[in-house]
Structures are given as structure tokens and as C-alpha cells.
Amino acid sequence: MAFLDDETWRGRIFTGSWVTSAGGDTAVVEPATGREIGRAGMAAPADVADAAKVAANAQRAWAATPFQQRAAVLRKAAELWRVHSEELGSWLARESGSTAAKVGFELHVAEQECLEAAALPGRPSGSVLPSEAPRLSMAQRVPAGVVGVIAPFNAPLILSIRSVAPALALGNAVILKPDPRTAVCGGVALARVFEDAGLPPGVLHVLPGGRETGEALVSDPNVRVISFTGSTAAGRSVGEVAGRHLKRAHLELGGNSALIVTRDADLAGAVGAAAWGSFFHQGQICMTTGRHLVHESLFDDYVRLLAEKADSLVVGDPATGDVALGPLIDAGQRDKIHALVTDSVAAGATLAAGGTYTDLYYRPTVLADRTASTRAYREEIFGPVAVVTPFESEDDAVKLAGDSEYGLSLGILTGDAMRGLALAERIPTGIVHVNDQTVNDEAHAPFGGVRASGTGSRFGGAEANIEAFTETRWITARAGIPGFPL
């Protein structure tokens, strides 16, 4: 029997056991072909309320489980991502349109996230404090309780597991709401992995659903922390609802990341890095290189070479061939991308490559925008579109790179790495890569953006995860009851 046997999860949601969902079910569609490849349950707000009650009860026993046992569950989960990589990778390719490189990246990160999380239960859970009184005084980190995780379609496994794994390791229960378009590889897969890893029933719930389900999750009184990854517009709404209910919301939002190519950069290397940064997973990544800021002395050659690279890339079905780009997730995403491209060309940008599509296959596109004013330059595209703009001086590059509402990732390609680091200090972003493009992710490294890209680093690394998914409690103890002057 397959690990993700569809007779087990077809039309169902995971709430500690597989049950029929109140929201009915929806088709699992392969974007490369348009074929239905399964059906997944859709959770309604009533499912959220029920799951949250079960999770709140199950969390107490899970938090009291010896730390070695919690660590063992996470280690076993890491092993299962590797053992079942072929089947899980097939779902990533078919359901999310991921190429072989993207599939390998997601499965590797999922394994590493679980291994990093496995170390969390054994970390010190607090500190001893000095006190004015003759007593033992301590600050203790305790589980937040029930954590709600809302994850998008573009990197469904990574963007779920990076919150689910550390939250579970630290003694929380989790309710995960994956995007319905990737309910299997972003939701069912996690439920099956942790079930087989020995996670007790009721601790992890997977509830695919739409906006109403997400709102119910954010507002449910049993859910104390929200970890959201998605668009800036949706993140603002999540933050507002969470604020009204006085609960923490960790928001990882959109981006329009800049790649600065200085005068002394290796041009051939820069073009190779740039193509990866803009076209990996069809540009459907928050860290995607959207704006290429290139010194004016290199501009014409850079546009020409990047366009040649784009034209050479193979676009097709990643489940049946070795391709560089797969399909976009759906027609709505494709039409949004194409509108941004055509509007920008009409506004004066030069189309150097691409700008066409067949079905959901969008050709990698290069636009030369000398004015830095078109929609494709100013907005997050979330598609395989590279917008190239020249700059005259480093001060000019700093101004252009910083002139954005976003602040997620920054790449600087230069012949002088130390000068690149100095340049990075002048540009506000949550992530910087000198002599690399903007798309990087490692389980142990802090990840997050500033400005409209989110509320700062709270994924990756023990400190960030402990801060995100625990509360601090002050505890004192005396040998006897003191006298009081009343």
C-alpha cells in the first residue's frame, strides 16, 4: 500500500484521526495536465472549533511527555521524509508543479527542519534569576499551547514543516491549514509522516480550507499563536484579526527582492545566478529575484545574456521530463503575471525574452526597464519574470534597492565581497547574500523580512523558534511563608 494511500485520506481531513470534513471535498488538480489526481477534504469553521478543543486537551499530555520521547518523534519524522522521498517527491511534482531541483530542495529542507527541531526539547528551558528576596527565582520557557499554521501553495512542504516541526518539538499542539491547491504535499503528507513517527493522536490536525477557515483558526480562543506565510495583503488581515484577539502572529509575507550587480562582478557568473534567482520554481517564491539592478557599464550585455539564457530553458511537465520550469499553479496566477508583463511593456519596458505562455506554462521572461517605474518593477510578480534596471553609482544602487515597500532578501554580486557587505548595511532587508542570488533557505538559519515582507526573523535556528512558539513564565519558590507588614 502506498504511503499516501488515497483511500485513507480521500475527501477527509486529519483531526487526530481521519474523519469526514464538514466542508465537503475538493479536487486535487495536477496543474501540468489539468487532470484530477485525487480529492481532499475541505474544513469548515466548525471543523476548526472541534479540532482546537481536541488539540488543547491533547497538548497538555504531549507537553508533559519526556523530552527524549518528543525528540525521538522528530528524528523519526526526519527519517520518513527520506524513506518515502520518491512517493512524496512525486506528489510535489504533480500537485505543485515542482521540478526535480525543487522537489529535492523541499524534501531536504523538510528532513533538516525535523532534525533541527529534534534538538529543541533537550535545550535549557529557562534560567535562574537573582532576587531581592530569599527565594529561588526562575524564568521558564513553556509551550504556547495550540499553534495555528497557515501555509501557501508555492513551497507547500517547506512552508508548513518549518513551523509545524519546532512547534511540536517544543510541546505544542498544531492545527495546520494548507492551501487547498496543495492539500496533499502541504498537509496530508505531514499528517502521515508524523502519524507514522509516533506522534500521539490529537496533537496535529490538518485542515485544508479557504478564507473562512483561516479566519476561524486565527480567532479561535484555544489557538494562542498564529504562524502565517502568504501575501502581504492577506498577512495584514491575519495580523489585524490576531491583534483583536490579543494573540501573537508571526507573519512571513511577500517580496520584490533586488539583486545588485556591481561594475566589477563576473558577468557570466552573475547571469547564471540571476536566472536561478528569477526562474526557480517559475518565480513562485517569496525570495525570488524580481529586480535586477545592474551597473550601467554591464547593462546591455547583461540583458542580452540573461535573455539568451531564458530562451534556452526548457519549460514542461516536471513529472514526465527533465525541465527547468514547470507549470504555474493555476490560470489566475498566470493571468496576473501576464497582465503585469503586458502593462509594463505598454508603459515602456523592453521585452527581451519570453512574455508568452501555453496553458499554464509561462516562458521565462526578461524585461529591460530603464526607468524603474513599471508595474513589473514595482510590484511582486510571483512568476518567472526578471526586470533589469541600470544604475550609475553605489549610492544610486542603494536608493533603487531600498525604494520598495518590501524588505525580504537581497543579493549582491561583486568582485569585492567586503565592499558588498558594506553595501548591504545600507539597504534594509531581513536576509542578505553577498555573491549569491536571493533564493536560499537553511533550517538552522533565521528567516524573515522587514517592512511589508513580514515581522522579522522567526523561522530557523533554536533561538528564533523558541521565541516564536513558547511563552516566558516567572516562577519563585521560598522555603517558608514570609511575614507581611499588614
mmCIF file of N, CA, C and O in Angstrom, residues 42 45 150 177 180 209-218 233-234 237-238 241:
data_model
loop_
_atom_site.group_PDB
_atom_site.id
_atom_site.type_symbol
_atom_site.label_atom_id
_atom_site.label_comp_id
_atom_site.label_asym_id
_atom_site.label_seq_id
_atom_site.Cartn_x
_atom_site.Cartn_y
_atom_site.Cartn_z
ATOM 1 N N MET A 42 -12.247 19.470 2.672
ATOM 2 C CA MET A 42 -12.202 20.912 2.924
ATOM 3 C C MET A 42 -12.802 21.183 4.295
ATOM 4 O O MET A 42 -13.953 20.814 4.560
ATOM 5 N N PRO A 45 -15.416 26.207 9.263
ATOM 6 C CA PRO A 45 -15.124 26.773 10.580
ATOM 7 C C PRO A 45 -15.491 25.859 11.744
ATOM 8 O O PRO A 45 -14.802 25.838 12.760
ATOM 9 N N ILE A 150 -0.699 28.551 8.956
ATOM 10 C CA ILE A 150 -1.356 28.767 7.664
ATOM 11 C C ILE A 150 -0.264 28.857 6.611
ATOM 12 O O ILE A 150 0.592 29.742 6.676
ATOM 13 N N LYS A 177 -3.343 24.637 8.409
ATOM 14 C CA LYS A 177 -4.257 24.880 7.292
ATOM 15 C C LYS A 177 -3.440 25.079 6.018
ATOM 16 O O LYS A 177 -2.963 26.181 5.751
ATOM 17 N N PRO A 180 -5.659 24.762 -0.225
ATOM 18 C CA PRO A 180 -6.368 23.626 -0.825
ATOM 19 C C PRO A 180 -5.760 23.141 -2.132
ATOM 20 O O PRO A 180 -5.935 21.979 -2.506
ATOM 21 N N GLY A 209 -8.484 24.474 3.743
ATOM 22 C CA GLY A 209 -9.679 25.306 3.684
ATOM 23 C C GLY A 209 -9.397 26.661 3.099
ATOM 24 O O GLY A 209 -8.250 27.009 2.796
ATOM 25 N N GLY A 210 -10.458 27.432 2.937
ATOM 26 C CA GLY A 210 -10.364 28.759 2.354
ATOM 27 C C GLY A 210 -10.286 29.849 3.399
ATOM 28 O O GLY A 210 -9.899 29.623 4.556
ATOM 29 N N ARG A 211 -10.694 31.038 2.984
ATOM 30 C CA ARG A 211 -10.568 32.226 3.830
ATOM 31 C C ARG A 211 -11.332 32.086 5.151
ATOM 32 O O ARG A 211 -10.814 32.418 6.215
ATOM 33 N N GLU A 212 -12.570 31.577 5.082
ATOM 34 C CA GLU A 212 -13.371 31.469 6.305
ATOM 35 C C GLU A 212 -12.733 30.513 7.303
ATOM 36 O O GLU A 212 -12.768 30.762 8.518
ATOM 37 N N THR A 213 -12.153 29.451 6.801
ATOM 38 C CA THR A 213 -11.472 28.509 7.685
ATOM 39 C C THR A 213 -10.254 29.151 8.328
ATOM 40 O O THR A 213 -9.987 28.964 9.522
ATOM 41 N N GLY A 214 -9.516 29.934 7.537
ATOM 42 C CA GLY A 214 -8.366 30.650 8.087
ATOM 43 C C GLY A 214 -8.766 31.644 9.152
ATOM 44 O O GLY A 214 -8.104 31.762 10.197
ATOM 45 N N GLU A 215 -9.838 32.385 8.906
ATOM 46 C CA GLU A 215 -10.310 33.351 9.897
ATOM 47 C C GLU A 215 -10.735 32.657 11.184
ATOM 48 O O GLU A 215 -10.483 33.160 12.292
ATOM 49 N N ALA A 216 -11.388 31.505 11.046
ATOM 50 C CA ALA A 216 -11.797 30.755 12.238
ATOM 51 C C ALA A 216 -10.583 30.295 13.034
ATOM 52 O O ALA A 216 -10.598 30.307 14.276
ATOM 53 N N LEU A 217 -9.533 29.904 12.337
ATOM 54 C CA LEU A 217 -8.316 29.461 13.018
ATOM 55 C C LEU A 217 -7.665 30.610 13.772
ATOM 56 O O LEU A 217 -7.236 30.455 14.918
ATOM 57 N N VAL A 218 -7.579 31.772 13.132
ATOM 58 C CA VAL A 218 -6.929 32.923 13.762
ATOM 59 C C VAL A 218 -7.715 33.401 14.980
ATOM 60 O O VAL A 218 -7.139 33.836 15.979
ATOM 61 N N ALA A 233 -1.065 41.330 1.583
ATOM 62 C CA ALA A 233 -2.453 41.735 1.805
ATOM 63 C C ALA A 233 -3.147 40.789 2.778
ATOM 64 O O ALA A 233 -3.814 41.230 3.727
ATOM 65 N N ALA A 234 -2.984 39.484 2.567
ATOM 66 C CA ALA A 234 -3.600 38.522 3.479
ATOM 67 C C ALA A 234 -2.963 38.596 4.864
ATOM 68 O O ALA A 234 -3.642 38.461 5.889
ATOM 69 N N SER A 237 -4.478 41.221 7.064
ATOM 70 C CA SER A 237 -5.762 40.792 7.632
ATOM 71 C C SER A 237 -5.556 39.836 8.801
ATOM 72 O O SER A 237 -6.219 39.941 9.833
ATOM 73 N N VAL A 238 -4.623 38.902 8.641
ATOM 74 C CA VAL A 238 -4.332 37.952 9.721
ATOM 75 C C VAL A 238 -3.840 38.698 10.955
ATOM 76 O O VAL A 238 -4.262 38.422 12.087
ATOM 77 N N VAL A 241 -6.777 40.525 12.738
ATOM 78 C CA VAL A 241 -7.652 39.627 13.499
ATOM 79 C C VAL A 241 -6.926 39.105 14.740
ATOM 80 O O VAL A 241 -7.495 39.062 15.844
#
